[in-house]
Amino acid sequence: MGYGRGLVALAALSAAVVFLGFGSIRSANAAAILALAFGFFYRPIIPLTDGIRLRYMARNGGDYGPIRCAGSLGFLLTVFAAGAWFERFGMSHFPAWTALTLVAVAASTWWLPNRRDPVSTAGSSVPVMPVLRQRAVQWFFAAVFFHVLSHIGIYAFKRDFLERFVKM
């Protein structure tokens, strides 16, 4: 496997294994440790796949918009399917559903390009402060801040799930 897709597969499989532990936690400390371990493995997946896509498009051309749109549509369809499933069968299947989804992500890495780019040591360094003072960069970080802030709903759901289904 190429460097990028191998890391994506490893991260997804590791996150799946860690997530299965959420079905058997009995303390707040165990939940915190599992949440930290899950975040460690899960969070790199999207930036890694975005990097693979962008490198591929830099070499072969293409438009990132439709690719990102297809990813968002796939995410929405998965959420709707999962919601219907949980409505019918209950939330006890949530850990297995999530783990299987992460295993599917790992399996899908076989369709990613399998090529390592040469490492370049040439180039000039750019001072960081003038870059950070640029208005577009400041807007970018503001957008990232509000994007992360919007995840409060997800974390509230996780909290409610743990309070309802995990006896601590």
Coordinates of N, CA, C and O in Angstrom, one line a residue:
M1 N 0.8 -1.2 0.0 CA 0.0 0.0 0.0 C 0.9 1.2 0.0 O 1.9 1.3 0.7
G2 N 0.4 2.3 -0.7 CA 1.1 3.5 -0.7 C 1.0 4.2 0.7 O 0.2 3.8 1.5
Y3 N 1.9 5.1 1.0 CA 2.0 5.7 2.3 C 0.7 6.3 2.8 O 0.3 6.0 3.8
G4 N 0.0 7.1 1.9 CA -1.2 7.7 2.3 C -2.3 6.8 2.6 O -3.0 6.8 3.6
R5 N -2.6 5.9 1.6 CA -3.7 5.0 1.8 C -3.5 3.9 2.9 O -4.4 3.5 3.5
G6 N -2.2 3.6 3.1 CA -1.9 2.7 4.2 C -2.2 3.3 5.5 O -2.8 2.6 6.4
L7 N -1.9 4.6 5.7 CA -2.2 5.3 6.9 C -3.7 5.4 7.1 O -4.2 5.3 8.2
V8 N -4.5 5.7 6.0 CA -5.9 5.8 6.1 C -6.5 4.4 6.6 O -7.4 4.4 7.5
A9 N -6.0 3.3 6.0 CA -6.5 2.0 6.4 C -6.2 1.7 7.8 O -7.1 1.2 8.6
L10 N -5.0 2.0 8.2 CA -4.6 1.7 9.6 C -5.4 2.6 10.6 O -5.9 2.1 11.6
A11 N -5.6 3.9 10.3 CA -6.4 4.7 11.1 C -7.8 4.2 11.3 O -8.4 4.2 12.4
A12 N -8.4 3.9 10.1 CA -9.8 3.4 10.2 C -10.0 2.1 10.9 O -10.9 2.0 11.7
L13 N -9.1 1.2 10.7 CA -9.2 -0.1 11.4 C -8.9 0.1 12.9 O -9.6 -0.5 13.8
S14 N -8.0 0.9 13.3 CA -7.7 1.2 14.7 C -8.9 1.9 15.3 O -9.2 1.5 16.5
A15 N -9.5 2.8 14.7 CA -10.6 3.5 15.2 C -11.8 2.5 15.4 O -12.5 2.6 16.4
A16 N -12.0 1.6 14.5 CA -13.0 0.6 14.6 C -12.8 -0.3 15.8 O -13.8 -0.5 16.6
V17 N -11.6 -0.7 16.0 CA -11.3 -1.6 17.2 C -11.6 -0.8 18.5 O -12.2 -1.3 19.4
V18 N -11.1 0.5 18.5 CA -11.3 1.3 19.7 C -12.8 1.5 20.0 O -13.3 1.4 21.1
F19 N -13.5 1.8 18.9 CA -14.9 2.2 19.1 C -15.7 1.0 19.6 O -16.7 1.2 20.3
L20 N -15.3 -0.2 19.3 CA -16.0 -1.4 19.8 C -16.0 -1.4 21.4 O -16.9 -1.9 22.0
G21 N -15.0 -0.8 21.9 CA -14.9 -0.7 23.4 C -16.0 0.1 24.0 O -16.3 -0.1 25.2
F22 N -16.6 1.0 23.3 CA -17.7 1.8 23.8 C -18.9 1.0 24.3 O -19.6 1.5 25.1
G23 N -19.0 -0.2 23.8 CA -20.1 -1.0 24.2 C -20.0 -1.6 25.5 O -20.9 -2.2 26.1
S24 N -18.8 -1.6 26.1 CA -18.5 -2.3 27.4 C -17.9 -1.4 28.5 O -17.5 -1.9 29.5
I25 N -17.9 -0.1 28.3 CA -17.3 0.8 29.3 C -18.2 0.9 30.5 O -19.5 0.8 30.4
R26 N -17.6 1.0 31.7 CA -18.4 1.1 32.9 C -18.0 2.3 33.8 O -18.4 2.4 34.9
S27 N -17.1 3.1 33.3 CA -16.7 4.3 34.1 C -16.4 5.5 33.2 O -16.2 5.4 32.0
A28 N -16.5 6.7 33.9 CA -16.2 7.9 33.1 C -14.7 7.9 32.7 O -14.4 8.4 31.6
N29 N -13.8 7.4 33.5 CA -12.4 7.4 33.1 C -12.2 6.5 31.8 O -11.5 6.9 30.9
A30 N -12.9 5.4 31.8 CA -12.7 4.5 30.6 C -13.3 5.2 29.4 O -12.8 5.1 28.3
A31 N -14.4 5.9 29.6 CA -15.1 6.6 28.5 C -14.1 7.7 27.9 O -14.0 7.9 26.7
A32 N -13.5 8.4 28.8 CA -12.5 9.5 28.4 C -11.3 8.9 27.7 O -10.9 9.4 26.7
I33 N -10.8 7.8 28.2 CA -9.7 7.2 27.5 C -10.0 6.7 26.1 O -9.3 6.9 25.2
L34 N -11.2 6.0 26.0 CA -11.7 5.5 24.7 C -11.9 6.7 23.8 O -11.6 6.6 22.6
A35 N -12.5 7.8 24.3 CA -12.8 8.9 23.4 C -11.5 9.5 22.9 O -11.4 9.9 21.7
L36 N -10.5 9.6 23.8 CA -9.2 10.1 23.4 C -8.5 9.2 22.3 O -8.1 9.7 21.3
A37 N -8.6 7.9 22.6 CA -8.0 7.0 21.6 C -8.7 7.0 20.3 O -8.1 6.9 19.2
F38 N -10.1 7.0 20.3 CA -10.8 7.0 19.1 C -10.5 8.3 18.3 O -10.3 8.2 17.1
G39 N -10.5 9.5 19.0 CA -10.2 10.7 18.3 C -8.8 10.7 17.6 O -8.6 11.2 16.5
F40 N -7.8 10.1 18.4 CA -6.5 9.9 17.8 C -6.4 9.2 16.5 O -5.7 9.6 15.6
F41 N -7.2 8.1 16.4 CA -7.2 7.3 15.2 C -8.2 7.9 14.1 O -7.9 7.8 12.9
Y42 N -9.3 8.4 14.5 CA -10.4 8.8 13.6 C -10.1 10.1 12.9 O -10.3 10.3 11.7
R43 N -9.6 11.1 13.7 CA -9.5 12.4 13.1 C -8.6 12.6 11.9 O -8.8 13.4 11.1
P44 N -7.5 11.8 11.8 CA -6.6 12.0 10.6 C -7.2 11.4 9.3 O -6.7 11.7 8.2
I45 N -8.3 10.7 9.3 CA -8.8 10.0 8.1 C -9.2 11.0 7.0 O -8.7 10.9 5.9
I46 N -10.0 12.0 7.3 CA -10.4 13.0 6.3 C -9.3 13.8 5.8 O -9.1 14.0 4.6
P47 N -8.4 14.4 6.6 CA -7.3 15.1 6.0 C -6.3 14.3 5.2 O -5.8 14.7 4.2
L48 N -6.1 13.0 5.6 CA -5.3 12.1 4.8 C -5.9 11.9 3.4 O -5.2 11.9 2.4
T49 N -7.2 11.6 3.4 CA -7.9 11.3 2.1 C -7.9 12.6 1.3 O -7.8 12.5 0.0
D50 N -8.2 13.7 1.9 CA -8.1 15.0 1.1 C -6.8 15.2 0.5 O -6.6 15.6 -0.6
G51 N -5.7 14.9 1.3 CA -4.3 15.1 0.7 C -4.1 14.1 -0.5 O -3.5 14.5 -1.5
I52 N -4.6 12.9 -0.4 CA -4.4 12.0 -1.5 C -5.1 12.5 -2.7 O -4.6 12.5 -3.8
R53 N -6.4 12.9 -2.5 CA -7.2 13.5 -3.6 C -6.5 14.7 -4.3 O -6.4 14.8 -5.5
L54 N -6.0 15.6 -3.4 CA -5.4 16.8 -4.0 C -4.1 16.5 -4.7 O -3.9 17.1 -5.8
R55 N -3.3 15.6 -4.2 CA -2.1 15.2 -4.9 C -2.5 14.5 -6.3 O -1.8 14.8 -7.3
Y56 N -3.5 13.7 -6.2 CA -3.9 13.0 -7.5 C -4.4 14.0 -8.5 O -4.0 14.0 -9.7
M57 N -5.2 15.0 -8.1 CA -5.7 16.0 -9.0 C -4.6 16.9 -9.5 O -4.6 17.4 -10.6
A58 N -3.6 17.2 -8.7 CA -2.4 18.0 -9.1 C -1.7 17.3 -10.3 O -1.2 18.0 -11.2
R59 N -1.6 16.0 -10.2 CA -0.9 15.3 -11.2 C -1.8 15.0 -12.5 O -1.3 15.0 -13.6
N60 N -3.1 14.8 -12.2 CA -3.9 14.3 -13.3 C -5.0 15.3 -13.7 O -5.8 15.0 -14.6
G61 N -5.2 16.4 -13.0 CA -6.2 17.3 -13.3 C -7.5 16.9 -12.6 O -7.6 15.8 -12.1
G62 N -8.5 17.7 -12.6 CA -9.8 17.4 -12.0 C -10.3 18.5 -11.2 O -9.6 19.5 -11.0
D63 N -11.5 18.4 -10.8 CA -12.2 19.4 -10.0 C -12.6 18.8 -8.7 O -13.3 17.8 -8.6
Y64 N -12.1 19.5 -7.6 CA -12.3 19.0 -6.2 C -13.8 19.1 -5.8 O -14.3 18.3 -5.0
G65 N -14.5 20.1 -6.3 CA -15.9 20.3 -5.9 C -16.8 19.1 -6.0 O -17.5 18.7 -5.1
P66 N -16.9 18.5 -7.2 CA -17.8 17.3 -7.3 C -17.3 16.2 -6.5 O -18.2 15.4 -6.0
I67 N -16.0 16.0 -6.3 CA -15.5 14.9 -5.4 C -16.0 15.2 -4.0 O -16.5 14.3 -3.3
R68 N -15.8 16.4 -3.5 CA -16.2 16.7 -2.1 C -17.7 16.6 -2.0 O -18.2 16.1 -1.0
C69 N -18.5 17.0 -3.0 CA -19.9 16.9 -3.0 C -20.4 15.5 -2.9 O -21.3 15.1 -2.1
A70 N -19.7 14.6 -3.7 CA -20.1 13.2 -3.6 C -19.8 12.6 -2.2 O -20.5 11.8 -1.7
G71 N -18.7 13.0 -1.6 CA -18.4 12.6 -0.2 C -19.4 13.0 0.8 O -19.8 12.2 1.6
S72 N -19.9 14.2 0.6 CA -20.9 14.8 1.5 C -22.2 14.1 1.3 O -22.9 13.7 2.3
L73 N -22.5 13.8 0.1 CA -23.8 13.1 -0.2 C -23.7 11.6 0.3 O -24.7 11.2 1.0
G74 N -22.6 11.0 0.2 CA -22.4 9.6 0.8 C -22.6 9.7 2.3 O -23.2 8.8 2.9
F75 N -22.0 10.7 2.9 CA -22.1 10.9 4.4 C -23.6 11.0 4.8 O -24.1 10.3 5.7
L76 N -24.3 11.9 4.0 CA -25.7 12.1 4.4 C -26.6 10.8 4.2 O -27.4 10.5 5.0
L77 N -26.3 10.1 3.1 CA -27.0 8.9 2.9 C -26.8 7.8 4.0 O -27.7 7.1 4.5
T78 N -25.5 7.8 4.4 CA -25.2 6.9 5.5 C -25.9 7.3 6.8 O -26.4 6.4 7.6
V79 N -25.9 8.6 7.1 CA -26.6 9.1 8.3 C -28.1 8.8 8.3 O -28.7 8.3 9.2
F80 N -28.7 9.0 7.1 CA -30.1 8.7 7.0 C -30.4 7.2 7.2 O -31.3 6.8 7.8
A81 N -29.6 6.3 6.5 CA -29.7 4.9 6.7 C -29.5 4.5 8.1 O -30.3 3.6 8.7
A82 N -28.5 5.0 8.8 CA -28.2 4.7 10.2 C -29.4 5.1 11.0 O -29.8 4.4 12.0
G83 N -29.9 6.3 10.8 CA -31.0 6.8 11.6 C -32.2 5.9 11.5 O -32.9 5.6 12.5
A84 N -32.5 5.5 10.2 CA -33.7 4.6 10.1 C -33.4 3.3 10.8 O -34.3 2.7 11.4
W85 N -32.2 2.8 10.7 CA -31.8 1.5 11.4 C -32.0 1.7 12.9 O -32.6 0.8 13.6
F86 N -31.5 2.7 13.5 CA -31.5 2.9 14.9 C -32.9 3.2 15.4 O -33.3 2.8 16.5
E87 N -33.7 3.8 14.6 CA -35.1 4.1 14.9 C -35.9 2.7 15.0 O -36.7 2.5 15.9
R88 N -35.6 1.8 14.1 CA -36.3 0.5 14.1 C -35.7 -0.5 15.2 O -36.4 -1.2 15.8
F89 N -34.4 -0.5 15.3 CA -33.7 -1.6 16.1 C -33.1 -1.1 17.4 O -32.7 -1.9 18.2
G90 N -33.0 0.2 17.6 CA -32.5 0.8 18.8 C -31.0 1.1 18.7 O -30.3 0.7 17.8
M91 N -30.5 1.8 19.7 CA -29.2 2.3 19.7 C -28.1 1.3 20.1 O -26.9 1.5 20.1
S92 N -28.6 0.1 20.6 CA -27.6 -0.9 21.0 C -26.7 -1.3 19.9 O -25.6 -1.9 20.1
H93 N -27.1 -1.1 18.6 CA -26.3 -1.5 17.5 C -25.3 -0.4 17.1 O -24.5 -0.6 16.1
F94 N -25.3 0.7 17.7 CA -24.5 1.9 17.3 C -23.0 1.5 17.3 O -22.4 1.8 16.3
P95 N -22.4 0.9 18.3 CA -21.0 0.6 18.3 C -20.6 -0.3 17.1 O -19.7 -0.1 16.4
A96 N -21.4 -1.4 16.8 CA -21.2 -2.3 15.7 C -21.3 -1.6 14.4 O -20.5 -1.7 13.5
W97 N -22.4 -0.7 14.2 CA -22.6 0.0 13.0 C -21.4 0.9 12.7 O -20.9 0.9 11.6
T98 N -20.9 1.6 13.7 CA -19.8 2.5 13.5 C -18.6 1.8 13.2 O -17.8 2.1 12.3
A99 N -18.3 0.7 13.9 CA -17.1 -0.1 13.6 C -17.2 -0.7 12.2 O -16.2 -0.7 11.4
L100 N -18.3 -1.2 11.7 CA -18.4 -1.7 10.4 C -18.2 -0.6 9.3 O -17.7 -0.9 8.3
T101 N -18.7 0.6 9.6 CA -18.5 1.7 8.7 C -17.0 2.0 8.6 O -16.5 2.2 7.5
L102 N -16.3 2.0 9.7 CA -14.9 2.2 9.6 C -14.1 1.1 8.9 O -13.1 1.4 8.2
V103 N -14.6 -0.1 9.1 CA -14.0 -1.2 8.3 C -14.2 -1.0 6.8 O -13.3 -1.2 6.0
A104 N -15.4 -0.5 6.4 CA -15.7 -0.2 5.0 C -14.8 0.9 4.5 O -14.3 0.8 3.4
V105 N -14.5 1.9 5.4 CA -13.5 3.0 5.0 C -12.2 2.3 4.7 O -11.5 2.7 3.7
A106 N -11.7 1.5 5.6 CA -10.4 0.8 5.4 C -10.4 0.0 4.1 O -9.4 0.1 3.4
A107 N -11.5 -0.7 3.8 CA -11.5 -1.5 2.6 C -11.5 -0.6 1.4 O -10.9 -1.0 0.3
S108 N -12.2 0.5 1.5 CA -12.3 1.4 0.3 C -10.9 2.0 -0.1 O -10.7 2.6 -1.2
T109 N -9.9 1.9 0.8 CA -8.6 2.5 0.5 C -8.0 1.8 -0.6 O -7.0 2.3 -1.3
W110 N -8.4 0.6 -1.0 CA -7.8 -0.1 -2.1 C -8.1 0.6 -3.4 O -7.4 0.4 -4.4
W111 N -9.1 1.5 -3.5 CA -9.4 2.2 -4.7 C -8.6 3.5 -4.7 O -8.7 4.2 -5.8
L112 N -7.9 3.9 -3.7 CA -7.1 5.1 -3.7 C -5.9 4.9 -4.5 O -5.4 3.8 -4.6
P113 N -5.3 6.0 -5.1 CA -4.0 5.8 -5.8 C -2.9 5.3 -4.9 O -2.9 5.6 -3.8
N114 N -2.1 4.4 -5.5 CA -1.0 3.8 -4.7 C 0.3 4.3 -5.3 O 1.0 3.5 -5.9
R115 N 0.6 5.5 -5.0 CA 1.9 6.1 -5.5 C 2.5 7.0 -4.4 O 1.8 7.8 -3.9
R116 N 3.7 6.8 -4.2 CA 4.4 7.8 -3.3 C 5.0 8.9 -4.1 O 5.7 8.6 -5.1
D117 N 4.8 10.1 -3.6 CA 5.5 11.2 -4.3 C 6.9 11.4 -3.8 O 7.2 11.1 -2.6
P118 N 7.8 11.8 -4.6 CA 9.2 12.1 -4.1 C 9.2 13.2 -3.1 O 8.4 14.2 -3.2
V119 N 10.0 13.1 -2.1 CA 10.2 14.1 -1.1 C 11.1 15.2 -1.6 O 12.2 14.9 -2.1
S120 N 10.7 16.4 -1.6 CA 11.5 17.5 -2.0 C 12.1 18.2 -0.8 O 11.4 18.6 0.1
T121 N 13.4 18.4 -0.9 CA 14.1 19.2 0.2 C 14.4 20.6 -0.3 O 14.9 21.4 0.5
A122 N 14.1 20.9 -1.5 CA 14.4 22.2 -2.1 C 13.2 23.2 -1.7 O 12.1 22.7 -1.4
G123 N 13.5 24.4 -1.8 CA 12.4 25.4 -1.5 C 12.9 26.4 -0.5 O 13.8 26.2 0.2
S124 N 12.2 27.5 -0.4 CA 12.5 28.5 0.5 C 11.5 28.5 1.7 O 10.3 28.2 1.5
S125 N 12.0 28.9 2.8 CA 11.0 29.0 4.0 C 10.4 30.3 3.9 O 11.0 31.3 3.5
V126 N 9.1 30.4 4.4 CA 8.4 31.6 4.4 C 8.1 32.0 5.9 O 7.6 31.1 6.6
P127 N 8.3 33.2 6.3 CA 8.0 33.6 7.7 C 6.5 33.4 7.9 O 5.7 33.8 7.0
V128 N 6.1 32.9 9.0 CA 4.7 32.6 9.3 C 3.8 33.8 9.6 O 2.7 33.8 9.2
M129 N 4.3 34.7 10.3 CA 3.5 35.9 10.7 C 2.9 36.7 9.6 O 1.7 37.0 9.6
P130 N 3.6 37.0 8.5 CA 3.0 37.7 7.4 C 1.9 36.9 6.8 O 0.9 37.5 6.4
V131 N 2.0 35.6 6.8 CA 1.0 34.7 6.2 C -0.2 34.8 7.1 O -1.4 34.9 6.7
L132 N 0.0 34.7 8.4 CA -1.2 34.7 9.4 C -1.9 36.1 9.4 O -3.0 36.1 9.8
R133 N -1.2 37.1 9.0 CA -1.8 38.4 9.0 C -2.7 38.7 7.7 O -3.5 39.6 7.7
Q134 N -2.6 37.8 6.8 CA -3.5 37.9 5.6 C -4.9 37.7 5.9 O -5.3 36.8 6.6
R135 N -5.8 38.6 5.4 CA -7.2 38.5 5.7 C -7.8 37.1 5.3 O -8.6 36.6 6.0
A136 N -7.4 36.6 4.1 CA -8.0 35.3 3.7 C -7.6 34.2 4.7 O -8.4 33.3 5.0
V137 N -6.4 34.2 5.2 CA -6.0 33.2 6.2 C -6.8 33.4 7.5 O -7.2 32.4 8.1
Q138 N -7.0 34.6 7.9 CA -7.8 34.8 9.1 C -9.2 34.3 9.0 O -9.8 33.7 9.9
W139 N -9.8 34.6 7.8 CA -11.1 34.0 7.5 C -11.2 32.5 7.5 O -12.1 31.9 8.0
F140 N -10.1 31.9 6.9 CA -10.0 30.5 6.9 C -10.0 29.9 8.4 O -10.8 29.0 8.7
F141 N -9.2 30.5 9.2 CA -9.2 30.0 10.6 C -10.5 30.3 11.3 O -10.9 29.5 12.2
A142 N -11.1 31.4 11.0 CA -12.4 31.6 11.6 C -13.5 30.6 11.2 O -14.3 30.1 12.0
A143 N -13.4 30.2 9.9 CA -14.3 29.2 9.4 C -14.0 27.8 10.0 O -15.0 27.1 10.4
V144 N -12.8 27.5 10.2 CA -12.4 26.3 10.9 C -12.9 26.3 12.3 O -13.5 25.3 12.8
F145 N -12.8 27.4 13.0 CA -13.2 27.5 14.4 C -14.7 27.3 14.5 O -15.2 26.5 15.3
F146 N -15.5 27.9 13.6 CA -17.0 27.7 13.6 C -17.4 26.3 13.2 O -18.4 25.8 13.7
H147 N -16.6 25.7 12.3 CA -16.9 24.3 11.9 C -16.7 23.4 13.1 O -17.6 22.6 13.4
V148 N -15.6 23.6 13.8 CA -15.4 22.7 15.0 C -16.4 23.0 16.0 O -17.0 22.1 16.7
L149 N -16.8 24.3 16.2 CA -17.8 24.6 17.2 C -19.2 24.0 16.8 O -19.9 23.6 17.7
S150 N -19.4 23.8 15.6 CA -20.7 23.2 15.2 C -20.8 21.7 15.6 O -21.9 21.1 15.5
H151 N -19.7 21.1 16.0 CA -19.7 19.7 16.4 C -20.3 19.5 17.8 O -20.4 18.4 18.3
I152 N -20.7 20.6 18.4 CA -21.3 20.5 19.8 C -22.5 19.6 19.8 O -22.6 18.8 20.7
G153 N -23.3 19.6 18.7 CA -24.4 18.7 18.6 C -24.0 17.2 18.6 O -24.6 16.4 19.2
I154 N -22.9 16.9 17.9 CA -22.4 15.5 17.9 C -22.0 15.1 19.3 O -22.3 14.0 19.8
Y155 N -21.2 16.0 20.0 CA -20.8 15.7 21.3 C -21.9 15.6 22.3 O -21.9 14.7 23.2
A156 N -22.9 16.4 22.1 CA -24.1 16.3 23.0 C -24.8 14.9 22.8 O -25.2 14.3 23.7
F157 N -24.9 14.5 21.5 CA -25.4 13.2 21.3 C -24.6 12.1 21.9 O -25.2 11.2 22.6
K158 N -23.3 12.2 21.8 CA -22.5 11.1 22.5 C -22.7 11.1 24.0 O -22.8 10.1 24.6
R159 N -22.8 12.3 24.6 CA -23.0 12.4 26.0 C -24.4 11.8 26.4 O -24.5 10.9 27.3
D160 N -25.4 12.1 25.6 CA -26.7 11.5 25.9 C -26.7 10.0 25.7 O -27.4 9.3 26.4
F161 N -26.0 9.5 24.6 CA -25.9 8.1 24.4 C -25.3 7.4 25.6 O -25.8 6.4 26.1
L162 N -24.2 8.0 26.0 CA -23.5 7.3 27.1 C -24.3 7.4 28.4 O -24.4 6.4 29.2
E163 N -25.0 8.5 28.7 CA -25.8 8.6 29.9 C -27.0 7.6 29.8 O -27.4 7.0 30.9
R164 N -27.5 7.3 28.7 CA -28.7 6.5 28.5 C -28.3 5.0 28.5 O -29.0 4.2 29.1
F165 N -27.3 4.6 27.9 CA -27.0 3.2 27.6 C -25.8 2.7 28.4 O -25.6 1.5 28.4
V166 N -25.0 3.5 29.1 CA -23.9 3.0 29.8 C -24.1 3.3 31.3 O -24.3 4.5 31.7
K167 N -24.1 2.3 32.1 CA -24.3 2.5 33.5 C -23.0 2.8 34.2 O -22.1 2.0 34.2
M168 N -22.8 4.0 34.7 CA -21.6 4.4 35.3 C -21.8 4.6 36.8 O -22.8 5.0 37.3

